[in-house]
């Protein structure tokens, strides 16, 4: 943690942030989830496996499914092998490796209820294990199907936030800016943004985090089709009024962002969050345009690779600014 800010902030701190003043570290991770670790309950009560699987990236989700499938079949293959391959017909008994390979593929065929018929159980124990495995396979694939559908049908905003926020000129003053843009072909309307700031301050020699609501130049737009640059003008009612470049660097600051919009396809409200800490705020810079007309001037190109593009610029002095000469 960096040192707290000692200057008195004019704006009254808010108490509806959902975080306590003694919380530490980043409050909201870049993926929009709270940076909170829970203790006092076991892992089965602490985690919602359904939410965990739905929030995984596609690669990790598919990887976990494949790993679980292989491990389950390895376990059942070992059980069949311990019972004895003589209780399975059609096994290649030329060497132990071929026996185990045949047993493994018999397990996978039983687990998926394919059952080609070349290998079949003989005797009570082998038939009992095969029956249980087929039942477990039906349950497992039902759960996997539900997870696939949940991930596919889950309403999401599909917004990309800039990796940085900037302190840029705005009108006769300056403003904190960041931008976001939809990266899929979903139609978002009635989008609104809520921005707050967590600032570590020193009160009676003790550091604590105060939370402040940040007014934005536009808090709602009708259609989110291109990028949206969210602007918080730094005026006298802003908690950043009078902040110098050193203040932004040396004070623990986190800008917490929540965007809510209506998705016309899902016919549902979608929400996405992000945050910016002090190290991600570029002082004295402005974003460059990230959309332009195509060659025929018939449509607009939104270049998402340019969402972080910015250039250095001079900031105008304002009353009360520590940088004012």
Steps between C-alpha positions, in 0.01 A plus 500: 500500500622849420482783750163659564401847385524759776317793340142547612259390226200725463251241385319293760584135482223252422410196708322289235810363327462153648861509626625596843751775567747245636493275192838464330636439153306542180124501557386392151717282278534566129254218429237689699491263798562624857851442630380317811614170652260331739601304808311312768319252273626198312567510128170328414299773674731781395479440125200475274622244249232605251611864507864396491455288188296770328763765574793295370658590169401274211844338486507421872141378495565256215832396654334414831234293320760303305718445808201386706391264221846341475543468878159337549575244231845434644345428841245259356765339280707430811194352674432268206868406487503419873186287466681308226502524124371143486162647598493702175457326165687615188808630682835491318712303747826516305662721768392702809513833313255383234277358773487836682441691175207272414362538852530880478312516169236260634455740792460799267245309289305403811522853645357650181250208464634435147567129559648371172472140621851371437576506873232403749497434878470146629409428859330691778777744605593615149134538404428693822786746435392543136141568610612765750735659246226525237271665755777743603564577135138597442506735801835650403398576143172648621697737726747582221212573261345735755832682544541535123151641469552730797819642351341534156176662615636716782431872436828693484589857414807407290671832572871570474640766731816697432793374706573855613318812611638844413502846651425712193399857413124554502333831420691758708602246757611137509328169547551136584412288195484136405318330218318183416354340189287196409709236323223269379204561271253530787265799512525694828262785579429724800854461631588677822819517702567535872850612596644526849845554644672336795771731637729413787520796738685561825267578789655547844812326380311190383452409133147415393310477173227753429253453216368780282241511223638646179265706285536431130447737210260246348367232732265342245492455123219366282703259286842347567613434144844664490746566780388702801751732666382553856599843632520618860575872501734596784323799652468625855249228585739228381711309754793543257480879500851632560671166441841530339677234295691394812174468693361264239820295505555482875144467626311173504215566258260259340236603249212251516278481192166329445324508164144381459313470170203328339579222253228482235579140400496360854223747590676539831717743691873426491766633737877517478754647742863602491743719693812713467768544767757778529757323282243479219423874492704693240540864594500758219372288211199475273347208313523496121211408273433129463231512230505629145299468173575220257645562156155555346368715784210259533564366848705568812800290603542454877863393552515332840878467475513877551304507826815580701656739247578838653739789463668732748353846536532809719243559770347841566551641851194523719426686821633316800722272292834426659659514156388855442796725456 
